[in-house]
Amino acid sequence: MYAVISDIHGNLEALEAVLADVPDGIAEIYCLGDVIGYGASPNECCELVRSYGMPVISGNHDLAVTDLSTDLAWFNPVAAAAIQWTRDQLNGENADFLRTRPRTLHEEGTLFVHGSVRDPDEYIINGAVARENLAVLEAEYPDVRVCFFGHTHVKTVAPSPNGPSPGSHDVLDLTGGPYLVNPGSVGQPRDGDTFASYVLAEDAQEGPRVAYRFVEYDVEKAQDKIRAAGLPGMLADRLAYGR
Ligand code: ZN
């Protein structure tokens, strides 16, 4: 069994709560990128990820912070302010680590990306984009049964293994496939949930089984640290809404 986490975004309180929730005996914790950006604890989050030896892919925020040639005009003003603040905070060792991660990890039967199969910066935000990426997945990675992706901060399984009715996120039997699975965000959920989320996955013979884990954490502490750091207040406010 392994775990998949994504979009930590410098939220140490959420990351610590998630890591405390990961059951003993988990072989590996994969991280789909955006370790930093938005939250007040970029170095601490980066060091925690490194201390676990997680396989990490780099997200757009990891690169925007650590690649100084990135044009911040592509980011909205709040994100750009957070990227600039994080650039000032992040130490050289952590910056080097995040800058040199791969953008895709392909292991037998499983693919890990930040944005989408065909573009690390694309948002898989609706059924049409999901279907297009499933087609690319089948053409380019015929062995892959599950592709884990992040970037949207929205928990997603496509196509829905429960049929058309929106079912609960208990253990999902992903027989057949391929499937696209977004574990949701550790540090800045945008689907209306205020708790951190991640997934546990198990490779069964018939196809992988995936279970969502929902983890409460000290939202107020994370908010206080964002405000005290002088980051845009909206970045603290939104954690209370999950938007
Ligand atoms: Zn993100």
mmCIF file of C-alpha atoms and ligand atoms in Angstrom, residues 7 9 34 61 114 151 153, ligand 1:
data_model
loop_
_atom_site.group_PDB
_atom_site.id
_atom_site.type_symbol
_atom_site.label_atom_id
_atom_site.label_comp_id
_atom_site.label_asym_id
_atom_site.label_seq_id
_atom_site.Cartn_x
_atom_site.Cartn_y
_atom_site.Cartn_z
ATOM 1 C CA ASP A 7 -0.622 20.595 -3.180
ATOM 2 C CA HIS A 9 1.430 24.824 -0.449
ATOM 3 C CA ASP A 34 3.293 22.307 -5.163
ATOM 4 C CA HIS A 61 4.416 26.870 -7.873
ATOM 5 C CA HIS A 114 0.922 17.575 -11.390
ATOM 6 C CA HIS A 151 -3.165 21.125 -9.462
ATOM 7 C CA HIS A 153 -7.090 21.118 -5.416
HETATM 8 ZN ZN ZN B 1 -1.427 23.861 -6.263
#
